[in-house]
Amino acid sequence: MALKYLHTMVRVKDLEKSMAFYELLGLRETSRKESEGGRFTLVFMAPPGQEECPVELTWNWDGDDGLPSDSRHFGHLAYRVDDIYETCRHLQENGVTINRPPRDGHMAFVRSPDNISIELLQAGDALAPQEPWASMENTGHW
């Protein structure tokens, strides 16, 4: 079961101030995604020469009343997997709850025993929808 670290996500209240802080640490913007429909911006920042180890700054355009509470800042760890269905099957068979099943063949979320949210992303293109995942409901939150 191959696994590759992708990023750590943190929520930010003020994108520009947060970016300035990470720039002071030596990180630089490596990519950005704007989502009009989701009303958020994702900015990936990493140290020069370590672009494969970014932090994802997630800024919600409409604000986030939970910030700056420490419990709202940390979002999730993200890992790319070779086969999201096989990975979820393996986790489920070992007692892990699949909080957000990979209905789309691309993304799933699970939680660690310490309640840390883990995002699993399919390497390459999304796999074709497959049961039992395609019709599985969410369990809890992620």
PDB file of C-alpha atoms in Angstrom:
ATOM      1  CA  MET A   1       0.000   0.000   0.000  1.00  0.00           C
ATOM      2  CA  ALA A   2       1.998   3.012  -1.249  1.00  0.00           C
ATOM      3  CA  LEU A   3       1.534   6.332   0.507  1.00  0.00           C
ATOM      4  CA  LYS A   4       2.998   9.772  -0.256  1.00  0.00           C
ATOM      5  CA  TYR A   5       2.813  12.803   2.053  1.00  0.00           C
ATOM      6  CA  LEU A   6       1.106  15.714   0.301  1.00  0.00           C
ATOM      7  CA  HIS A   7       0.497  18.624   2.682  1.00  0.00           C
ATOM      8  CA  THR A   8      -0.776  19.889   6.017  1.00  0.00           C
ATOM      9  CA  MET A   9      -3.794  22.220   5.891  1.00  0.00           C
ATOM     10  CA  VAL A  10      -4.398  25.093   8.281  1.00  0.00           C
ATOM     11  CA  ARG A  11      -7.273  27.576   8.284  1.00  0.00           C
ATOM     12  CA  VAL A  12      -6.365  31.259   8.313  1.00  0.00           C
ATOM     13  CA  LYS A  13      -8.394  34.313   9.278  1.00  0.00           C
ATOM     14  CA  ASP A  14      -6.382  36.885   7.270  1.00  0.00           C
ATOM     15  CA  LEU A  15      -4.725  35.388   4.193  1.00  0.00           C
ATOM     16  CA  GLU A  16      -2.303  38.252   3.558  1.00  0.00           C
ATOM     17  CA  LYS A  17      -1.094  38.410   7.176  1.00  0.00           C
ATOM     18  CA  SER A  18      -0.687  34.637   7.290  1.00  0.00           C
ATOM     19  CA  MET A  19       1.223  34.561   4.017  1.00  0.00           C
ATOM     20  CA  ALA A  20       3.513  37.326   5.294  1.00  0.00           C
ATOM     21  CA  PHE A  21       4.222  35.258   8.427  1.00  0.00           C
ATOM     22  CA  TYR A  22       5.107  32.119   6.448  1.00  0.00           C
ATOM     23  CA  GLU A  23       7.240  34.220   4.082  1.00  0.00           C
ATOM     24  CA  LEU A  24       9.195  35.427   7.130  1.00  0.00           C
ATOM     25  CA  LEU A  25       9.895  31.766   7.878  1.00  0.00           C
ATOM     26  CA  GLY A  26      11.248  31.389   4.344  1.00  0.00           C
ATOM     27  CA  LEU A  27       8.261  29.740   2.651  1.00  0.00           C
ATOM     28  CA  ARG A  28       7.161  30.888  -0.799  1.00  0.00           C
ATOM     29  CA  GLU A  29       3.850  30.492  -2.624  1.00  0.00           C
ATOM     30  CA  THR A  30       4.013  27.469  -4.914  1.00  0.00           C
ATOM     31  CA  SER A  31       0.388  27.353  -6.100  1.00  0.00           C
ATOM     32  CA  ARG A  32      -3.042  28.844  -5.523  1.00  0.00           C
ATOM     33  CA  LYS A  33      -6.620  27.729  -6.122  1.00  0.00           C
ATOM     34  CA  GLU A  34      -9.646  30.015  -5.994  1.00  0.00           C
ATOM     35  CA  SER A  35     -13.075  28.400  -5.634  1.00  0.00           C
ATOM     36  CA  GLU A  36     -15.933  30.746  -6.494  1.00  0.00           C
ATOM     37  CA  GLY A  37     -18.514  28.036  -5.741  1.00  0.00           C
ATOM     38  CA  GLY A  38     -16.936  27.025  -2.438  1.00  0.00           C
ATOM     39  CA  ARG A  39     -16.000  30.630  -1.615  1.00  0.00           C
ATOM     40  CA  PHE A  40     -12.478  29.820  -0.499  1.00  0.00           C
ATOM     41  CA  THR A  41      -8.863  30.285  -1.530  1.00  0.00           C
ATOM     42  CA  LEU A  42      -6.131  27.683  -1.062  1.00  0.00           C
ATOM     43  CA  VAL A  43      -2.535  28.913  -1.071  1.00  0.00           C
ATOM     44  CA  PHE A  44       0.261  26.340  -0.945  1.00  0.00           C
ATOM     45  CA  MET A  45       3.562  27.564   0.494  1.00  0.00           C
ATOM     46  CA  ALA A  46       6.829  25.678   0.887  1.00  0.00           C
ATOM     47  CA  PRO A  47      10.507  26.350   1.521  1.00  0.00           C
ATOM     48  CA  PRO A  48      12.559  26.781  -1.678  1.00  0.00           C
ATOM     49  CA  GLY A  49      13.768  23.379  -2.836  1.00  0.00           C
ATOM     50  CA  GLN A  50      11.136  21.586  -0.741  1.00  0.00           C
ATOM     51  CA  GLU A  51       8.067  22.257  -2.862  1.00  0.00           C
ATOM     52  CA  GLU A  52       6.903  18.688  -2.234  1.00  0.00           C
ATOM     53  CA  CYS A  53       6.293  19.537   1.461  1.00  0.00           C
ATOM     54  CA  PRO A  54       3.862  22.466   1.475  1.00  0.00           C
ATOM     55  CA  VAL A  55       1.531  23.926   4.021  1.00  0.00           C
ATOM     56  CA  GLU A  56      -1.948  24.637   2.609  1.00  0.00           C
ATOM     57  CA  LEU A  57      -3.418  27.908   3.854  1.00  0.00           C
ATOM     58  CA  THR A  58      -7.209  27.749   3.571  1.00  0.00           C
ATOM     59  CA  TRP A  59      -8.995  31.096   3.656  1.00  0.00           C
ATOM     60  CA  ASN A  60     -12.811  31.186   3.691  1.00  0.00           C
ATOM     61  CA  TRP A  61     -14.019  34.316   1.886  1.00  0.00           C
ATOM     62  CA  ASP A  62     -17.006  34.749   4.201  1.00  0.00           C
ATOM     63  CA  GLY A  63     -14.885  34.483   7.331  1.00  0.00           C
ATOM     64  CA  ASP A  64     -14.741  31.767   9.949  1.00  0.00           C
ATOM     65  CA  ASP A  65     -16.204  32.637  13.345  1.00  0.00           C
ATOM     66  CA  GLY A  66     -14.303  29.725  14.919  1.00  0.00           C
ATOM     67  CA  LEU A  67     -10.961  31.463  14.339  1.00  0.00           C
ATOM     68  CA  PRO A  68      -8.661  32.202  16.081  1.00  0.00           C
ATOM     69  CA  SER A  69      -9.625  29.325  18.387  1.00  0.00           C
ATOM     70  CA  ASP A  70      -6.730  26.848  18.344  1.00  0.00           C
ATOM     71  CA  SER A  71      -9.130  23.982  17.705  1.00  0.00           C
ATOM     72  CA  ARG A  72     -10.200  25.500  14.352  1.00  0.00           C
ATOM     73  CA  HIS A  73      -6.786  26.281  12.872  1.00  0.00           C
ATOM     74  CA  PHE A  74      -5.501  22.813  12.126  1.00  0.00           C
ATOM     75  CA  GLY A  75      -7.327  21.190   9.250  1.00  0.00           C
ATOM     76  CA  HIS A  76      -5.874  17.881   8.107  1.00  0.00           C
ATOM     77  CA  LEU A  77      -2.913  15.884   6.874  1.00  0.00           C
ATOM     78  CA  ALA A  78      -3.103  14.803   3.231  1.00  0.00           C
ATOM     79  CA  TYR A  79      -1.651  11.708   1.584  1.00  0.00           C
ATOM     80  CA  ARG A  80      -1.772  10.478  -2.005  1.00  0.00           C
ATOM     81  CA  VAL A  81      -2.536   6.774  -2.427  1.00  0.00           C
ATOM     82  CA  ASP A  82      -2.200   4.429  -5.407  1.00  0.00           C
ATOM     83  CA  ASP A  83      -5.686   2.929  -5.002  1.00  0.00           C
ATOM     84  CA  ILE A  84      -8.132   4.827  -2.833  1.00  0.00           C
ATOM     85  CA  TYR A  85     -10.629   1.963  -2.755  1.00  0.00           C
ATOM     86  CA  GLU A  86      -8.029  -0.575  -1.644  1.00  0.00           C
ATOM     87  CA  THR A  87      -6.664   1.841   0.955  1.00  0.00           C
ATOM     88  CA  CYS A  88     -10.131   2.506   2.400  1.00  0.00           C
ATOM     89  CA  ARG A  89     -10.977  -1.209   2.364  1.00  0.00           C
ATOM     90  CA  HIS A  90      -7.754  -1.983   4.243  1.00  0.00           C
ATOM     91  CA  LEU A  91      -8.424   0.745   6.815  1.00  0.00           C
ATOM     92  CA  GLN A  92     -12.050  -0.282   7.264  1.00  0.00           C
ATOM     93  CA  GLU A  93     -11.107  -3.955   7.721  1.00  0.00           C
ATOM     94  CA  ASN A  94      -8.798  -2.814  10.507  1.00  0.00           C
ATOM     95  CA  GLY A  95     -11.489  -0.922  12.382  1.00  0.00           C
ATOM     96  CA  VAL A  96     -11.047   2.577  10.943  1.00  0.00           C
ATOM     97  CA  THR A  97     -14.242   4.531  10.241  1.00  0.00           C
ATOM     98  CA  ILE A  98     -14.351   6.031   6.756  1.00  0.00           C
ATOM     99  CA  ASN A  99     -15.821   9.444   7.622  1.00  0.00           C
ATOM    100  CA  ARG A 100     -16.068  10.672   4.034  1.00  0.00           C
ATOM    101  CA  PRO A 101     -16.121   7.676   1.670  1.00  0.00           C
ATOM    102  CA  PRO A 102     -14.432   7.923  -1.745  1.00  0.00           C
ATOM    103  CA  ARG A 103     -17.741   8.145  -3.616  1.00  0.00           C
ATOM    104  CA  ASP A 104     -16.043  10.099  -6.398  1.00  0.00           C
ATOM    105  CA  GLY A 105     -13.092   7.702  -6.682  1.00  0.00           C
ATOM    106  CA  HIS A 106     -10.821  10.606  -5.769  1.00  0.00           C
ATOM    107  CA  MET A 107     -11.063  11.705  -2.128  1.00  0.00           C
ATOM    108  CA  ALA A 108     -11.785  10.219   1.287  1.00  0.00           C
ATOM    109  CA  PHE A 109     -11.362  11.337   4.891  1.00  0.00           C
ATOM    110  CA  VAL A 110     -10.631   9.296   8.010  1.00  0.00           C
ATOM    111  CA  ARG A 111      -9.619  10.271  11.555  1.00  0.00           C
ATOM    112  CA  SER A 112      -6.728   9.078  13.668  1.00  0.00           C
ATOM    113  CA  PRO A 113      -7.313   7.694  17.170  1.00  0.00           C
ATOM    114  CA  ASP A 114      -6.426  11.204  18.377  1.00  0.00           C
ATOM    115  CA  ASN A 115      -9.137  12.714  16.145  1.00  0.00           C
ATOM    116  CA  ILE A 116      -6.690  14.117  13.560  1.00  0.00           C
ATOM    117  CA  SER A 117      -8.379  14.410  10.174  1.00  0.00           C
ATOM    118  CA  ILE A 118      -6.552  12.616   7.346  1.00  0.00           C
ATOM    119  CA  GLU A 119      -7.364  13.303   3.687  1.00  0.00           C
ATOM    120  CA  LEU A 120      -6.662  10.515   1.202  1.00  0.00           C
ATOM    121  CA  LEU A 121      -6.372  11.494  -2.469  1.00  0.00           C
ATOM    122  CA  GLN A 122      -6.238   9.123  -5.422  1.00  0.00           C
ATOM    123  CA  ALA A 123      -3.016   9.352  -7.441  1.00  0.00           C
ATOM    124  CA  GLY A 124      -3.699  10.393 -11.049  1.00  0.00           C
ATOM    125  CA  ASP A 125      -7.234  10.467 -12.351  1.00  0.00           C
ATOM    126  CA  ALA A 126     -10.192   9.561 -10.175  1.00  0.00           C
ATOM    127  CA  LEU A 127     -11.189   5.910 -10.261  1.00  0.00           C
ATOM    128  CA  ALA A 128     -14.606   4.980 -11.658  1.00  0.00           C
ATOM    129  CA  PRO A 129     -17.320   4.989  -8.959  1.00  0.00           C
ATOM    130  CA  GLN A 130     -17.464   1.640  -7.203  1.00  0.00           C
ATOM    131  CA  GLU A 131     -19.652   0.053  -4.534  1.00  0.00           C
ATOM    132  CA  PRO A 132     -19.871   0.000  -1.616  1.00  0.00           C
ATOM    133  CA  TRP A 133     -18.229   3.434  -1.707  1.00  0.00           C
ATOM    134  CA  ALA A 134     -20.449   5.107  -4.314  1.00  0.00           C
ATOM    135  CA  SER A 135     -23.578   4.862  -2.150  1.00  0.00           C
ATOM    136  CA  MET A 136     -21.966   5.050   1.298  1.00  0.00           C
ATOM    137  CA  GLU A 137     -23.048   7.960   3.498  1.00  0.00           C
ATOM    138  CA  ASN A 138     -20.710  10.162   5.520  1.00  0.00           C
ATOM    139  CA  THR A 139     -20.078   9.125   9.121  1.00  0.00           C
ATOM    140  CA  GLY A 140     -19.406  11.869  11.646  1.00  0.00           C
ATOM    141  CA  HIS A 141     -17.284  14.739  10.417  1.00  0.00           C
ATOM    142  CA  TRP A 142     -13.802  15.219   9.080  1.00  0.00           C
TER     143      TRP A 142
END
